[in-house]
């Protein structure tokens, strides 16, 4: 009997996931309302089964309503978020919460009717209605918290497991459904004096459901990713379709502000970000330094060895700058062979010493295609003394860069002329 129940348990999960995923996948054809309605109409059945319907499984006693239907609903809400965005997923979250509050309210009003027994021996159980009402309110409140929590947790995990979609899906299910099981068992304990075994067995059933749903989710992603398969025709390599709407947007945003040759932020991103960084430093009474770094005689590299060789030098040059600058501040490609470093909380003397060490590192690490050394000139400006706006600091650093160029190149110029360490 236990294994027969387990087979039914697995069948219920597969049927639920398959039908709901089909509604979700074809939402642009059927309409999102079909998916949302199907999601909502089963809430009463879930609550009823969780209260009274339990079966024996090999690992304990569990309710399909709690472990299959409720767990499935929560995972479906997460899948909806992954496929759409917060504006869409909040509809079932709010709808389920408010709709079930209305259901309970109407049930409490209806119970005051004077009823007539049409069938002998059958009467309304108002006590059961009261108990179900409490469970409905409590279960709906937990679902509201669970649904928000699982989305926030999924986003948090994205910082560490962005490309591991199925793993994030499974971890979210394990953590949030463990929390939910503790909350729902509290209500069962209070109303029905449920033994502690109900908590442990229910938790094991929900974890089993998470495992099943994660495998089914992985299968769904594989089907929708495989070229020429049943559902779509996108490439396996197109992993960004498996990310959330917000993640796809941020990926696009990060690419739009990125210099394609060197991989550092471009001038447009500098224009957006740098002024606010300077203002923030000044508000906190902290210095902020701006460096303009320029490769000496770079035009001769392109003219003599070609633009492809010049591009390769720029990439290597940017890599050296990134390693030095990005742990301390921000790096931007200003144009051509000029790069801007923005260094918050760095005073002028420190910025000059840093610039000279950067100049020395480039001289030691990089060469032109003919083996001759690659040198740079650097201009440095620091707030407050050299200006209180990013534009003013950039202009001052630019003037000092040209002073370094005119003074023989391969040097750093600051507020008092050429810096000598």
PDB file of N, CA, C and O in Angstrom, residues 115-126:
ATOM      1  N   UNK A 115     -31.068  26.793   7.387  1.00  0.00           N
ATOM      2  CA  UNK A 115     -31.017  25.838   6.282  1.00  0.00           C
ATOM      3  C   UNK A 115     -32.169  24.841   6.355  1.00  0.00           C
ATOM      4  O   UNK A 115     -32.795  24.634   7.406  1.00  0.00           O
ATOM      5  N   UNK A 116     -32.433  24.225   5.213  1.00  0.00           N
ATOM      6  CA  UNK A 116     -33.464  23.194   5.089  1.00  0.00           C
ATOM      7  C   UNK A 116     -32.775  21.911   4.654  1.00  0.00           C
ATOM      8  O   UNK A 116     -31.995  21.913   3.697  1.00  0.00           O
ATOM      9  N   UNK A 117     -33.073  20.802   5.343  1.00  0.00           N
ATOM     10  CA  UNK A 117     -32.470  19.508   5.014  1.00  0.00           C
ATOM     11  C   UNK A 117     -33.244  18.875   3.865  1.00  0.00           C
ATOM     12  O   UNK A 117     -34.367  18.409   4.044  1.00  0.00           O
ATOM     13  N   UNK A 118     -32.664  18.901   2.657  1.00  0.00           N
ATOM     14  CA  UNK A 118     -33.309  18.301   1.495  1.00  0.00           C
ATOM     15  C   UNK A 118     -33.140  16.794   1.508  1.00  0.00           C
ATOM     16  O   UNK A 118     -34.054  16.030   1.216  1.00  0.00           O
ATOM     17  N   UNK A 119     -31.952  16.337   1.886  1.00  0.00           N
ATOM     18  CA  UNK A 119     -31.659  14.909   1.956  1.00  0.00           C
ATOM     19  C   UNK A 119     -31.632  14.508   3.423  1.00  0.00           C
ATOM     20  O   UNK A 119     -30.867  15.086   4.212  1.00  0.00           O
ATOM     21  N   UNK A 120     -32.416  13.549   3.825  1.00  0.00           N
ATOM     22  CA  UNK A 120     -32.438  13.134   5.231  1.00  0.00           C
ATOM     23  C   UNK A 120     -31.056  12.668   5.694  1.00  0.00           C
ATOM     24  O   UNK A 120     -30.356  11.971   4.982  1.00  0.00           O
ATOM     25  N   UNK A 121     -30.706  13.090   6.881  1.00  0.00           N
ATOM     26  CA  UNK A 121     -29.443  12.657   7.471  1.00  0.00           C
ATOM     27  C   UNK A 121     -28.258  13.545   7.130  1.00  0.00           C
ATOM     28  O   UNK A 121     -27.185  13.366   7.696  1.00  0.00           O
ATOM     29  N   UNK A 122     -28.444  14.482   6.199  1.00  0.00           N
ATOM     30  CA  UNK A 122     -27.349  15.386   5.843  1.00  0.00           C
ATOM     31  C   UNK A 122     -27.616  16.769   6.418  1.00  0.00           C
ATOM     32  O   UNK A 122     -28.706  17.315   6.256  1.00  0.00           O
ATOM     33  N   UNK A 123     -26.621  17.306   7.099  1.00  0.00           N
ATOM     34  CA  UNK A 123     -26.753  18.636   7.692  1.00  0.00           C
ATOM     35  C   UNK A 123     -25.419  19.380   7.533  1.00  0.00           C
ATOM     36  O   UNK A 123     -24.380  18.770   7.345  1.00  0.00           O
ATOM     37  N   UNK A 124     -25.482  20.692   7.637  1.00  0.00           N
ATOM     38  CA  UNK A 124     -24.300  21.525   7.489  1.00  0.00           C
ATOM     39  C   UNK A 124     -23.444  21.424   8.757  1.00  0.00           C
ATOM     40  O   UNK A 124     -23.958  21.547   9.873  1.00  0.00           O
ATOM     41  N   UNK A 125     -22.151  21.208   8.576  1.00  0.00           N
ATOM     42  CA  UNK A 125     -21.223  21.154   9.705  1.00  0.00           C
ATOM     43  C   UNK A 125     -20.577  22.524   9.857  1.00  0.00           C
ATOM     44  O   UNK A 125     -19.574  22.822   9.203  1.00  0.00           O
ATOM     45  N   UNK A 126     -21.168  23.368  10.686  1.00  0.00           N
ATOM     46  CA  UNK A 126     -20.595  24.706  10.862  1.00  0.00           C
ATOM     47  C   UNK A 126     -19.258  24.652  11.592  1.00  0.00           C
ATOM     48  O   UNK A 126     -18.409  25.512  11.393  1.00  0.00           O
TER      49      UNK A 126
END
